[in-house]
mmCIF file of C-alpha atoms in Angstrom:
data_model
loop_
_atom_site.group_PDB
_atom_site.id
_atom_site.type_symbol
_atom_site.label_atom_id
_atom_site.label_comp_id
_atom_site.label_asym_id
_atom_site.label_seq_id
_atom_site.Cartn_x
_atom_site.Cartn_y
_atom_site.Cartn_z
ATOM 1 C CA UNK J 1 0.000 0.000 0.000
ATOM 2 C CA UNK J 2 1.395 3.388 -0.998
ATOM 3 C CA UNK J 3 2.054 5.797 1.835
ATOM 4 C CA UNK J 4 -0.688 8.443 2.151
ATOM 5 C CA UNK J 5 0.507 11.925 1.320
ATOM 6 C CA UNK J 6 3.359 10.823 -0.935
ATOM 7 C CA UNK J 7 2.881 12.310 -4.400
ATOM 8 C CA UNK J 8 4.089 10.126 -7.239
ATOM 9 C CA UNK J 9 3.413 10.619 -10.917
ATOM 10 C CA UNK J 10 2.708 7.628 -13.103
ATOM 11 C CA UNK J 11 2.382 7.365 -16.854
ATOM 12 C CA UNK J 12 1.845 3.922 -18.271
ATOM 13 C CA UNK J 13 4.388 2.644 -20.804
ATOM 14 C CA UNK J 14 3.175 1.628 -24.289
ATOM 15 C CA UNK J 15 0.745 -1.279 -23.943
ATOM 16 C CA UNK J 16 -1.525 -3.316 -26.205
ATOM 17 C CA UNK J 17 -4.819 -1.527 -26.875
ATOM 18 C CA UNK J 18 -7.942 -2.687 -25.042
ATOM 19 C CA UNK J 19 -9.150 -4.231 -28.299
ATOM 20 C CA UNK J 20 -5.843 -6.137 -28.567
ATOM 21 C CA UNK J 21 -6.142 -7.251 -24.910
ATOM 22 C CA UNK J 22 -9.593 -8.634 -25.694
ATOM 23 C CA UNK J 23 -8.197 -10.594 -28.627
ATOM 24 C CA UNK J 24 -5.056 -11.688 -26.775
ATOM 25 C CA UNK J 25 -6.985 -13.230 -23.882
ATOM 26 C CA UNK J 26 -9.990 -14.220 -26.038
ATOM 27 C CA UNK J 27 -12.373 -12.193 -23.939
ATOM 28 C CA UNK J 28 -16.053 -11.992 -24.735
ATOM 29 C CA UNK J 29 -18.711 -9.999 -22.934
ATOM 30 C CA UNK J 30 -21.072 -12.267 -21.025
ATOM 31 C CA UNK J 31 -24.708 -11.360 -21.606
ATOM 32 C CA UNK J 32 -25.806 -12.960 -18.321
ATOM 33 C CA UNK J 33 -23.498 -10.549 -16.460
ATOM 34 C CA UNK J 34 -24.647 -7.520 -18.521
ATOM 35 C CA UNK J 35 -21.068 -6.859 -19.608
ATOM 36 C CA UNK J 36 -20.293 -4.120 -22.125
ATOM 37 C CA UNK J 37 -16.715 -3.019 -22.826
ATOM 38 C CA UNK J 38 -15.779 0.642 -23.291
ATOM 39 C CA UNK J 39 -12.817 0.675 -25.698
ATOM 40 C CA UNK J 40 -12.439 4.389 -26.485
ATOM 41 C CA UNK J 41 -9.768 5.746 -24.123
ATOM 42 C CA UNK J 42 -10.932 9.309 -24.835
ATOM 43 C CA UNK J 43 -14.223 8.406 -23.147
ATOM 44 C CA UNK J 44 -12.595 6.553 -20.255
ATOM 45 C CA UNK J 45 -10.302 9.575 -19.748
ATOM 46 C CA UNK J 46 -13.380 11.828 -19.680
ATOM 47 C CA UNK J 47 -15.072 9.672 -17.024
ATOM 48 C CA UNK J 48 -11.947 9.911 -14.877
ATOM 49 C CA UNK J 49 -11.619 13.695 -15.380
ATOM 50 C CA UNK J 50 -15.240 14.164 -14.292
ATOM 51 C CA UNK J 51 -14.451 12.338 -11.035
ATOM 52 C CA UNK J 52 -12.327 15.348 -10.023
ATOM 53 C CA UNK J 53 -8.650 15.657 -9.240
ATOM 54 C CA UNK J 54 -7.222 12.190 -8.611
ATOM 55 C CA UNK J 55 -3.604 13.268 -8.064
ATOM 56 C CA UNK J 56 -2.311 11.256 -5.113
ATOM 57 C CA UNK J 57 -5.827 9.839 -4.558
ATOM 58 C CA UNK J 58 -6.850 6.357 -3.485
ATOM 59 C CA UNK J 59 -9.332 4.915 -5.942
ATOM 60 C CA UNK J 60 -11.627 1.891 -5.742
ATOM 61 C CA UNK J 61 -12.711 0.747 -9.197
ATOM 62 C CA UNK J 62 -15.602 -1.670 -9.456
ATOM 63 C CA UNK J 63 -15.931 -4.041 -12.406
ATOM 64 C CA UNK J 64 -12.750 -3.064 -14.310
ATOM 65 C CA UNK J 65 -13.270 -5.724 -16.994
ATOM 66 C CA UNK J 66 -10.520 -5.523 -19.652
ATOM 67 C CA UNK J 67 -9.096 -2.405 -17.985
ATOM 68 C CA UNK J 68 -10.109 0.621 -20.067
ATOM 69 C CA UNK J 69 -11.065 2.898 -17.169
ATOM 70 C CA UNK J 70 -8.280 1.281 -15.136
ATOM 71 C CA UNK J 71 -5.681 2.698 -17.549
ATOM 72 C CA UNK J 72 -7.203 6.167 -17.406
ATOM 73 C CA UNK J 73 -7.182 6.112 -13.596
ATOM 74 C CA UNK J 74 -3.538 5.000 -13.472
ATOM 75 C CA UNK J 75 -2.616 7.803 -15.875
ATOM 76 C CA UNK J 76 -4.244 10.330 -13.490
ATOM 77 C CA UNK J 77 -1.327 10.138 -10.991
ATOM 78 C CA UNK J 78 -3.224 8.217 -8.305
ATOM 79 C CA UNK J 79 -1.430 7.024 -5.193
ATOM 80 C CA UNK J 80 -3.110 3.630 -5.387
ATOM 81 C CA UNK J 81 -5.837 1.917 -7.375
ATOM 82 C CA UNK J 82 -7.750 -1.037 -5.983
ATOM 83 C CA UNK J 83 -9.827 -3.023 -8.483
ATOM 84 C CA UNK J 84 -12.352 -5.708 -7.591
ATOM 85 C CA UNK J 85 -13.250 -8.048 -10.438
ATOM 86 C CA UNK J 86 -15.569 -11.044 -10.184
ATOM 87 C CA UNK J 87 -14.810 -12.537 -13.608
ATOM 88 C CA UNK J 88 -11.520 -14.477 -13.566
ATOM 89 C CA UNK J 89 -11.108 -14.067 -17.339
ATOM 90 C CA UNK J 90 -10.093 -10.433 -16.846
ATOM 91 C CA UNK J 91 -7.430 -11.033 -14.193
ATOM 92 C CA UNK J 92 -4.475 -11.727 -16.598
ATOM 93 C CA UNK J 93 -5.071 -8.482 -18.499
ATOM 94 C CA UNK J 94 -5.270 -6.544 -15.228
ATOM 95 C CA UNK J 95 -2.054 -8.204 -14.040
ATOM 96 C CA UNK J 96 -0.380 -6.887 -17.193
ATOM 97 C CA UNK J 97 -1.415 -3.377 -16.139
ATOM 98 C CA UNK J 98 -0.148 -4.022 -12.602
ATOM 99 C CA UNK J 99 3.262 -4.961 -13.968
ATOM 100 C CA UNK J 100 3.294 -1.762 -16.045
ATOM 101 C CA UNK J 101 2.542 0.347 -12.949
ATOM 102 C CA UNK J 102 4.533 -1.235 -10.089
ATOM 103 C CA UNK J 103 3.074 -0.617 -6.642
ATOM 104 C CA UNK J 104 0.086 1.280 -7.998
ATOM 105 C CA UNK J 105 -2.508 -1.372 -8.826
ATOM 106 C CA UNK J 106 -3.981 -3.874 -6.391
ATOM 107 C CA UNK J 107 -6.194 -6.589 -7.881
ATOM 108 C CA UNK J 108 -8.835 -8.444 -5.880
ATOM 109 C CA UNK J 109 -10.822 -11.328 -7.326
ATOM 110 C CA UNK J 110 -14.165 -10.848 -5.614
ATOM 111 C CA UNK J 111 -17.728 -9.574 -5.699
ATOM 112 C CA UNK J 112 -18.329 -5.826 -5.244
ATOM 113 C CA UNK J 113 -21.624 -6.601 -3.480
ATOM 114 C CA UNK J 114 -19.792 -8.348 -0.638
ATOM 115 C CA UNK J 115 -16.257 -6.885 -0.710
ATOM 116 C CA UNK J 116 -15.288 -5.087 2.542
ATOM 117 C CA UNK J 117 -13.854 -1.821 1.212
ATOM 118 C CA UNK J 118 -13.785 -0.276 4.705
ATOM 119 C CA UNK J 119 -10.600 -2.216 5.491
ATOM 120 C CA UNK J 120 -8.897 -1.718 2.128
ATOM 121 C CA UNK J 121 -7.183 1.642 2.678
ATOM 122 C CA UNK J 122 -5.161 3.248 5.451
ATOM 123 C CA UNK J 123 -6.917 4.595 8.556
ATOM 124 C CA UNK J 124 -5.009 7.846 8.018
ATOM 125 C CA UNK J 125 -7.229 8.635 5.012
ATOM 126 C CA UNK J 126 -10.328 9.022 7.182
ATOM 127 C CA UNK J 127 -11.819 12.505 7.498
ATOM 128 C CA UNK J 128 -14.625 13.807 9.729
ATOM 129 C CA UNK J 129 -18.000 13.731 7.971
ATOM 130 C CA UNK J 130 -18.342 17.509 8.243
ATOM 131 C CA UNK J 131 -15.015 18.086 6.432
ATOM 132 C CA UNK J 132 -14.416 18.094 2.686
ATOM 133 C CA UNK J 133 -14.631 14.647 1.022
ATOM 134 C CA UNK J 134 -11.626 12.377 1.656
ATOM 135 C CA UNK J 135 -8.989 11.607 -0.958
ATOM 136 C CA UNK J 136 -10.802 8.340 -1.694
ATOM 137 C CA UNK J 137 -12.925 7.846 -4.810
ATOM 138 C CA UNK J 138 -15.161 5.130 -6.244
ATOM 139 C CA UNK J 139 -15.254 4.844 -10.038
ATOM 140 C CA UNK J 140 -16.858 2.156 -12.162
ATOM 141 C CA UNK J 141 -18.504 1.117 -15.401
ATOM 142 C CA UNK J 142 -21.170 -0.957 -13.657
ATOM 143 C CA UNK J 143 -22.780 -3.996 -15.280
ATOM 144 C CA UNK J 144 -26.462 -3.132 -15.734
ATOM 145 C CA UNK J 145 -27.523 -6.192 -13.718
ATOM 146 C CA UNK J 146 -25.863 -4.988 -10.486
ATOM 147 C CA UNK J 147 -26.029 -1.205 -10.818
ATOM 148 C CA UNK J 148 -29.326 -0.641 -8.972
ATOM 149 C CA UNK J 149 -28.792 -3.087 -6.050
ATOM 150 C CA UNK J 150 -25.234 -1.779 -5.679
ATOM 151 C CA UNK J 151 -26.185 1.906 -5.514
ATOM 152 C CA UNK J 152 -28.964 1.105 -3.022
ATOM 153 C CA UNK J 153 -26.403 -0.764 -0.904
ATOM 154 C CA UNK J 154 -24.010 2.196 -1.041
ATOM 155 C CA UNK J 155 -26.773 4.669 -0.233
ATOM 156 C CA UNK J 156 -27.510 2.652 2.887
ATOM 157 C CA UNK J 157 -23.780 2.726 3.671
ATOM 158 C CA UNK J 158 -23.893 6.532 3.365
ATOM 159 C CA UNK J 159 -26.834 6.659 5.777
ATOM 160 C CA UNK J 160 -24.930 4.508 8.283
ATOM 161 C CA UNK J 161 -21.529 6.051 7.445
ATOM 162 C CA UNK J 162 -19.988 2.634 6.997
ATOM 163 C CA UNK J 163 -18.608 0.583 4.081
ATOM 164 C CA UNK J 164 -16.790 2.924 1.640
ATOM 165 C CA UNK J 165 -17.950 5.876 3.741
ATOM 166 C CA UNK J 166 -15.955 5.079 6.867
ATOM 167 C CA UNK J 167 -13.346 7.350 5.235
ATOM 168 C CA UNK J 168 -15.809 10.251 5.115
ATOM 169 C CA UNK J 169 -18.009 11.563 2.318
ATOM 170 C CA UNK J 170 -16.405 9.424 -0.401
ATOM 171 C CA UNK J 171 -17.340 10.600 -3.898
ATOM 172 C CA UNK J 172 -18.593 8.189 -6.567
ATOM 173 C CA UNK J 173 -18.523 8.416 -10.369
ATOM 174 C CA UNK J 174 -20.501 5.563 -11.900
ATOM 175 C CA UNK J 175 -22.179 4.486 -15.121
ATOM 176 C CA UNK J 176 -25.816 3.423 -15.414
ATOM 177 C CA UNK J 177 -28.313 2.822 -18.172
ATOM 178 C CA UNK J 178 -29.350 6.288 -19.312
ATOM 179 C CA UNK J 179 -32.891 5.723 -18.015
ATOM 180 C CA UNK J 180 -31.552 4.851 -14.549
ATOM 181 C CA UNK J 181 -29.227 7.882 -14.620
ATOM 182 C CA UNK J 182 -32.231 10.078 -15.429
ATOM 183 C CA UNK J 183 -34.220 8.552 -12.571
ATOM 184 C CA UNK J 184 -31.396 9.141 -10.113
ATOM 185 C CA UNK J 185 -31.306 12.844 -10.972
ATOM 186 C CA UNK J 186 -35.007 13.494 -11.757
ATOM 187 C CA UNK J 187 -36.607 16.560 -10.178
ATOM 188 C CA UNK J 188 -39.981 16.648 -8.409
ATOM 189 C CA UNK J 189 -42.763 16.437 -10.992
ATOM 190 C CA UNK J 190 -40.599 14.841 -13.678
ATOM 191 C CA UNK J 191 -41.914 11.754 -15.460
ATOM 192 C CA UNK J 192 -38.639 10.034 -14.520
ATOM 193 C CA UNK J 193 -39.175 10.715 -10.803
ATOM 194 C CA UNK J 194 -38.935 7.407 -8.942
ATOM 195 C CA UNK J 195 -37.890 5.600 -5.791
ATOM 196 C CA UNK J 196 -34.248 5.974 -6.886
ATOM 197 C CA UNK J 197 -34.637 9.759 -7.241
ATOM 198 C CA UNK J 198 -35.735 10.180 -3.625
ATOM 199 C CA UNK J 199 -33.353 7.627 -2.093
ATOM 200 C CA UNK J 200 -30.323 9.151 -3.844
ATOM 201 C CA UNK J 201 -31.210 12.816 -3.457
ATOM 202 C CA UNK J 202 -32.050 12.799 0.236
ATOM 203 C CA UNK J 203 -28.516 11.565 0.929
ATOM 204 C CA UNK J 204 -26.396 12.987 -1.914
ATOM 205 C CA UNK J 205 -25.807 15.757 -4.357
ATOM 206 C CA UNK J 206 -26.415 13.792 -7.581
ATOM 207 C CA UNK J 207 -25.395 14.997 -11.061
ATOM 208 C CA UNK J 208 -25.889 13.347 -14.449
ATOM 209 C CA UNK J 209 -22.571 14.499 -15.931
ATOM 210 C CA UNK J 210 -22.770 13.261 -19.500
ATOM 211 C CA UNK J 211 -24.181 10.522 -21.711
ATOM 212 C CA UNK J 212 -22.184 7.934 -23.651
ATOM 213 C CA UNK J 213 -23.870 6.599 -26.802
ATOM 214 C CA UNK J 214 -24.455 2.858 -26.799
ATOM 215 C CA UNK J 215 -22.397 2.487 -29.998
ATOM 216 C CA UNK J 216 -19.251 3.321 -27.974
ATOM 217 C CA UNK J 217 -19.520 -0.045 -26.188
ATOM 218 C CA UNK J 218 -18.720 -3.584 -27.323
ATOM 219 C CA UNK J 219 -21.094 -5.316 -27.644
ATOM 220 C CA UNK J 220 -23.413 -2.378 -28.311
ATOM 221 C CA UNK J 221 -26.190 -2.263 -25.673
ATOM 222 C CA UNK J 222 -29.727 -1.384 -26.694
ATOM 223 C CA UNK J 223 -29.555 1.783 -24.575
ATOM 224 C CA UNK J 224 -27.236 4.745 -24.052
ATOM 225 C CA UNK J 225 -25.255 5.055 -20.826
ATOM 226 C CA UNK J 226 -25.275 7.901 -18.307
ATOM 227 C CA UNK J 227 -22.323 8.869 -16.123
ATOM 228 C CA UNK J 228 -23.490 10.007 -12.674
ATOM 229 C CA UNK J 229 -21.497 11.708 -9.910
ATOM 230 C CA UNK J 230 -22.492 11.398 -6.227
ATOM 231 C CA UNK J 231 -21.264 13.526 -3.329
ATOM 232 C CA UNK J 232 -22.757 12.558 0.067
ATOM 233 C CA UNK J 233 -24.419 15.449 1.899
ATOM 234 C CA UNK J 234 -23.108 16.549 5.284
ATOM 235 C CA UNK J 235 -26.664 16.506 6.603
ATOM 236 C CA UNK J 236 -29.204 14.118 5.046
ATOM 237 C CA UNK J 237 -32.457 15.786 4.003
ATOM 238 C CA UNK J 238 -34.420 13.100 5.888
ATOM 239 C CA UNK J 239 -33.009 12.188 9.284
ATOM 240 C CA UNK J 240 -34.618 8.804 9.794
ATOM 241 C CA UNK J 241 -33.273 5.217 9.564
ATOM 242 C CA UNK J 242 -32.556 4.175 5.974
ATOM 243 C CA UNK J 243 -34.866 1.143 6.089
ATOM 244 C CA UNK J 244 -37.766 3.282 7.287
ATOM 245 C CA UNK J 245 -37.261 5.847 4.509
ATOM 246 C CA UNK J 246 -36.880 3.056 1.962
ATOM 247 C CA UNK J 247 -40.132 1.409 3.091
ATOM 248 C CA UNK J 248 -42.141 4.634 2.845
ATOM 249 C CA UNK J 249 -40.680 5.546 -0.555
ATOM 250 C CA UNK J 250 -41.123 2.024 -1.971
ATOM 251 C CA UNK J 251 -44.760 1.908 -0.905
ATOM 252 C CA UNK J 252 -45.522 5.286 -2.441
ATOM 253 C CA UNK J 253 -43.951 4.467 -5.819
ATOM 254 C CA UNK J 254 -45.359 0.968 -6.208
ATOM 255 C CA UNK J 255 -48.546 2.674 -7.426
ATOM 256 C CA UNK J 256 -46.787 5.463 -9.289
ATOM 257 C CA UNK J 257 -49.794 6.310 -11.500
ATOM 258 C CA UNK J 258 -52.250 6.431 -8.591
ATOM 259 C CA UNK J 259 -52.781 9.081 -5.948
ATOM 260 C CA UNK J 260 -50.150 8.875 -3.219
ATOM 261 C CA UNK J 261 -52.660 7.724 -0.584
ATOM 262 C CA UNK J 262 -52.969 4.406 -2.472
ATOM 263 C CA UNK J 263 -49.376 3.352 -1.850
ATOM 264 C CA UNK J 264 -49.179 4.880 1.616
ATOM 265 C CA UNK J 265 -52.177 2.781 2.638
ATOM 266 C CA UNK J 266 -50.090 -0.352 2.128
ATOM 267 C CA UNK J 267 -47.990 0.649 5.159
ATOM 268 C CA UNK J 268 -50.895 -0.409 7.388
ATOM 269 C CA UNK J 269 -52.829 -3.644 8.047
ATOM 270 C CA UNK J 270 -56.130 -3.756 6.198
ATOM 271 C CA UNK J 271 -58.243 -3.488 9.347
ATOM 272 C CA UNK J 272 -56.773 -0.060 10.219
ATOM 273 C CA UNK J 273 -55.713 0.998 6.714
ATOM 274 C CA UNK J 274 -58.242 3.712 5.983
ATOM 275 C CA UNK J 275 -58.026 5.322 9.411
ATOM 276 C CA UNK J 276 -54.217 5.228 9.677
ATOM 277 C CA UNK J 277 -53.618 6.406 6.120
ATOM 278 C CA UNK J 278 -55.853 9.410 6.756
ATOM 279 C CA UNK J 279 -54.058 10.135 10.006
ATOM 280 C CA UNK J 280 -50.621 9.869 8.355
ATOM 281 C CA UNK J 281 -51.567 12.269 5.567
ATOM 282 C CA UNK J 282 -53.237 14.740 7.922
ATOM 283 C CA UNK J 283 -50.342 14.881 10.395
ATOM 284 C CA UNK J 284 -47.794 15.138 7.561
ATOM 285 C CA UNK J 285 -49.936 17.841 5.889
ATOM 286 C CA UNK J 286 -49.911 16.060 2.517
ATOM 287 C CA UNK J 287 -52.623 16.370 -0.141
ATOM 288 C CA UNK J 288 -53.812 12.751 -0.654
ATOM 289 C CA UNK J 289 -54.494 13.432 -4.357
ATOM 290 C CA UNK J 290 -50.861 14.210 -5.209
ATOM 291 C CA UNK J 291 -49.199 11.679 -7.505
ATOM 292 C CA UNK J 292 -45.980 10.019 -6.280
ATOM 293 C CA UNK J 293 -43.815 12.012 -8.717
ATOM 294 C CA UNK J 294 -45.284 15.253 -7.326
ATOM 295 C CA UNK J 295 -43.982 14.560 -3.817
ATOM 296 C CA UNK J 296 -40.844 16.510 -2.911
ATOM 297 C CA UNK J 297 -38.077 15.455 -0.533
ATOM 298 C CA UNK J 298 -39.733 17.765 2.012
ATOM 299 C CA UNK J 299 -43.005 15.841 1.619
ATOM 300 C CA UNK J 300 -41.202 12.539 2.182
ATOM 301 C CA UNK J 301 -39.425 14.016 5.213
ATOM 302 C CA UNK J 302 -42.799 14.814 6.796
ATOM 303 C CA UNK J 303 -44.250 11.410 5.905
ATOM 304 C CA UNK J 304 -41.243 9.572 7.377
ATOM 305 C CA UNK J 305 -41.322 11.591 10.586
ATOM 306 C CA UNK J 306 -45.029 10.892 11.144
ATOM 307 C CA UNK J 307 -44.689 7.219 10.185
ATOM 308 C CA UNK J 308 -41.794 6.910 12.638
ATOM 309 C CA UNK J 309 -43.987 8.263 15.450
ATOM 310 C CA UNK J 310 -46.750 5.817 14.506
ATOM 311 C CA UNK J 311 -44.222 2.954 14.577
ATOM 312 C CA UNK J 312 -43.042 4.100 18.014
ATOM 313 C CA UNK J 313 -46.669 3.953 19.207
ATOM 314 C CA UNK J 314 -47.164 0.478 17.694
ATOM 315 C CA UNK J 315 -43.858 -1.474 17.706
ATOM 316 C CA UNK J 316 -45.312 -4.163 15.408
ATOM 317 C CA UNK J 317 -46.240 -1.699 12.668
ATOM 318 C CA UNK J 318 -42.832 -1.415 11.002
ATOM 319 C CA UNK J 319 -42.618 -5.188 10.529
ATOM 320 C CA UNK J 320 -45.971 -5.236 8.718
ATOM 321 C CA UNK J 321 -45.789 -6.320 5.069
ATOM 322 C CA UNK J 322 -48.970 -6.060 3.044
ATOM 323 C CA UNK J 323 -47.755 -8.699 0.573
ATOM 324 C CA UNK J 324 -47.408 -11.185 3.424
ATOM 325 C CA UNK J 325 -50.944 -10.352 4.600
ATOM 326 C CA UNK J 326 -52.203 -10.872 1.044
ATOM 327 C CA UNK J 327 -50.347 -14.186 0.772
ATOM 328 C CA UNK J 328 -51.824 -15.438 4.053
ATOM 329 C CA UNK J 329 -55.312 -14.437 2.921
ATOM 330 C CA UNK J 330 -54.910 -16.354 -0.340
ATOM 331 C CA UNK J 331 -53.610 -19.393 1.564
ATOM 332 C CA UNK J 332 -56.619 -19.370 3.905
ATOM 333 C CA UNK J 333 -59.000 -18.991 0.958
ATOM 334 C CA UNK J 334 -57.420 -21.976 -0.794
ATOM 335 C CA UNK J 335 -57.609 -24.053 2.392
ATOM 336 C CA UNK J 336 -61.327 -23.274 2.696
ATOM 337 C CA UNK J 337 -61.888 -24.244 -0.936
ATOM 338 C CA UNK J 338 -59.989 -27.505 -0.416
ATOM 339 C CA UNK J 339 -62.031 -28.244 2.741
ATOM 340 C CA UNK J 340 -65.258 -27.594 0.843
ATOM 341 C CA UNK J 341 -64.209 -29.995 -1.932
ATOM 342 C CA UNK J 342 -63.307 -32.663 0.642
ATOM 343 C CA UNK J 343 -66.688 -32.237 2.338
ATOM 344 C CA UNK J 344 -68.578 -32.687 -0.944
ATOM 345 C CA UNK J 345 -66.586 -35.828 -1.683
#
């Protein structure tokens, strides 16, 4: 591990192109893993530039694949680059880069969804949450199949200030399907407004930096790709437990075309649904005929605060799941039908 604070410039020697690496190691994108390779180093350089100054920084790259973004990061004078790659086929090509940049590149064969990044870098890099972001960055061209669960996981880490955020307000520069990028950054009232919009924006400053056309990737995906930058906020806009916020937001948006009271009602058992939904909306001062996309972060803040008080009054309320209640009702109905058939026989 490079010593924090020691500035060292690095420019990679001449290497085979990414296209040549793919041929050399007979690499093919795996459809099941939603893999798409970005071969144009001008675009990978742009992604890295948009992450901010990486001179003497410690960078965690997720899903490096054949190493396009990896090269651009190494050429940005980083102190150390840690890459986590699940697919063993890419390891030899990454090892070639490691040999070209001695002491700069650490390769881990593992899964980004389970990798413990909080122990990967020196304790000396940690900064108080109220300070400027630490000299630690996350960068990645995420496979489409893991991008949403991974950003939700990291948002929860931000809320708890653990995982990659034990170092402070670690910044992230990540790729998503353009539609997902638009959802992450959608304003109140926008047609793209979604669960992701609220969950990301109550915890982070989120910017859709630029769009990469699908034709820039190999194989060409059916959609364009958005590059999104996240900076965790010093103070979250909703100061409630992540799981509580997530439950309220999920319930609201599961009926995104209905009035908001429809989804909010699913927070409560059927027997008390009408009464408790009315009480929630009244105490939160929310118009029940607003659509989910019309609800601002301030609206969700009020809803979460009132729902939290209702959960404190009834400790069993938070554990309630309307889908489980529906499943049990269907099971009982089937049992009655089976009993009736048995009786007739």
